[in-house]
Amino acid sequence: MSSSHLPTVDGTDRLCVSERAQFVPSRVLHLRQLPTEVTEQEVLALALPFGRVSKLITLRAKNQAFLEMASEEAAVTMVNYYTSATPTVRNQPVFIQYSTHRELKTDNLTNQRTHGALHAISSAAVHSGNMASGGEERAFVPAQSPVLRIIVENLFYPVTLEVLQQIFSKFGSVLKIITFTRNNQFQALLQFSDTVHAQHAKAALDGQNIYNNCCTLRIDFSKLSALNVKYNNDKSRDFTRADLPTGELEPTAAFGKTAHPTAFPPTFHQHTGVSVPVVPGSLVSPPRVALQMAPPAVHSVLLVSNLNPEVRGHTCPEVSRPIRALSCVYGDVQRVKILFNKKENALVQMSDATQAQLAMSHLNGQRLHGNVIRVTLSKHPVVQLPRGAAGQEEQALTRDYAGSALHRFKKPGSKNFNNIFPPSATLHLSNIPSSVTEDVLKDLFSSGGFTVKAFKFFQKDRKMALMQLASVDEAIEALVTLHDRQLDHNQHLRVSFSKSTI
């Protein structure tokens, strides 16, 4: 069947969308089975990694689109790429083939305006590249770095190396990943085997959420052309080398125990046709992952070790209170049990496994009462309450907080989910009664032996304030001492960590 033109309701010509698939290369590509509500930006995201798009016509009523690449070479590269990796838009597979048309023609004024904006977007995307090797310009593959710099904003659920690898490997072979924390932000460098894979991943994932309403990906190209990974552990990984040592893992960067390198065989695989859903708002819905991944098979119980069993501050009569106060910054603590024969160890049961992972990632390696504590996942699925025959001391070592009215995260969608940060020298104070002044709060902390460096009430809400102490260690001590301190007959001070400084 040859191509033809059909009149549209606005009097212009539109291309017949019943043309049969052609194998003769053309700058014009035909996209089929698009979602009904597809946007031009979503169609462009499929093409821009391969070069400039000259024209675009979307036929939403027929779930199809035509786009014209700036060169036939770019169109060939795009078709070849998607032959081995079926793309998706909004979880729906999209089929791309050559059109029988050699170019797109339309007199529609609306399309002309769209093409003007399209040209600007495409030009900017290609201009951000540079010359390929040998000085020959390759517009269909801008010579960007195969290394992406990833920042995860609004980090509520932990983002592990495995999560990043499984998300980004849908776009190509992920060779290496390095994770780190800078400016209180979780960041990663991720190297693909090819620049075009990095281009495609950036176009599809930048601005997307890994989990619902949190863990937002901000992606840029790195200035590095390759990564040098020395260790295979929970902070860095070279997926092409299983022989690397584990090295020394910084405890605050770990999301779990360091694994032996043989636990990470090379995952040098190309696309399998499994596509990443480009769904506005979320890539993954906790606790069930939508990228054909499974959440870590972990329990919600943490083992906290190397506690200082000799510390019994007069403000903390319960031995479990300090660790509970610290853990509840990252989730709702259900139970705490100090081990009877090893009182430097405690079991802490959180509401769910994601909260346990979050508390572990932020608290492992922090200093509490002079000791560097270790926080790992426990083999116990729950913390058992003492039975009737247990002695008085054993019963005193276990506390059940399940019915507490002070849980911060029991309400779905609470703003508290957006204000979870690593331990810092600046504390966020909330639930402050109107009768409590700045001097009263400063005296409260000073009398506890803490050095107040700065203080500031929130301008729009005097129930909240920031207080900067001398160090992170001192802020941790202040939090476990003064969180939940009663300020008047029915209001208790709430203390957490802040990312701000004064």
Short mmCIF file of C-alpha atoms in Angstrom, two decimals, residues 88 90-91 150 152 159 163-164 166-171 201-219 275-293:
data_model
loop_
_atom_site.label_atom_id
_atom_site.label_comp_id
_atom_site.label_asym_id
_atom_site.label_seq_id
_atom_site.Cartn_x
_atom_site.Cartn_y
_atom_site.Cartn_z
CA THR A 88 7.37 2.32 26.58
CA ARG A 90 3.21 5.34 30.43
CA ASN A 91 3.76 1.59 30.82
CA ILE A 150 22.53 11.45 39.98
CA VAL A 152 18.26 11.87 44.91
CA VAL A 159 18.16 4.06 47.58
CA VAL A 163 17.87 -0.14 43.13
CA LEU A 164 19.92 2.18 40.92
CA GLN A 166 17.95 -2.22 38.22
CA ILE A 167 16.34 1.07 37.25
CA PHE A 168 19.09 2.29 34.94
CA SER A 169 19.99 -1.09 33.39
CA LYS A 170 16.67 -0.97 31.51
CA PHE A 171 18.39 1.56 29.24
CA ALA A 201 18.26 7.20 30.61
CA LYS A 202 18.62 10.90 31.36
CA ALA A 203 15.80 11.86 28.98
CA ALA A 204 13.41 9.30 30.49
CA LEU A 205 14.29 9.42 34.20
CA ASP A 206 15.29 13.01 35.03
CA GLY A 207 12.67 14.43 37.40
CA GLN A 208 10.95 11.07 38.03
CA ASN A 209 10.26 9.68 41.52
CA ILE A 210 11.65 6.27 42.42
CA TYR A 211 8.91 5.81 45.01
CA ASN A 212 5.57 7.56 45.35
CA ASN A 213 6.06 11.25 46.19
CA CYS A 214 9.69 10.84 47.23
CA CYS A 215 13.22 9.95 46.11
CA THR A 216 13.21 12.28 43.10
CA LEU A 217 15.96 11.74 40.51
CA ARG A 218 17.92 14.77 39.30
CA ILE A 219 20.24 13.64 36.52
CA SER A 275 10.89 -1.34 29.74
CA VAL A 276 10.85 1.34 32.37
CA PRO A 277 7.40 2.87 32.80
CA VAL A 278 7.48 6.62 32.31
CA VAL A 279 4.71 7.35 34.77
CA PRO A 280 4.35 10.89 36.09
CA GLY A 281 5.10 11.01 39.79
CA SER A 282 6.62 7.62 40.48
CA LEU A 283 8.84 4.89 39.10
CA VAL A 284 8.29 2.61 42.05
CA SER A 285 5.39 2.23 44.48
CA PRO A 286 6.55 1.08 47.93
CA PRO A 287 6.58 -1.48 49.23
CA ARG A 288 5.89 -3.20 45.89
CA VAL A 289 8.32 -2.16 43.17
CA ALA A 290 6.90 -1.48 39.72
CA LEU A 291 10.19 -1.92 37.83
CA GLN A 292 9.97 -5.69 38.13
CA MET A 293 12.18 -5.42 41.17
#
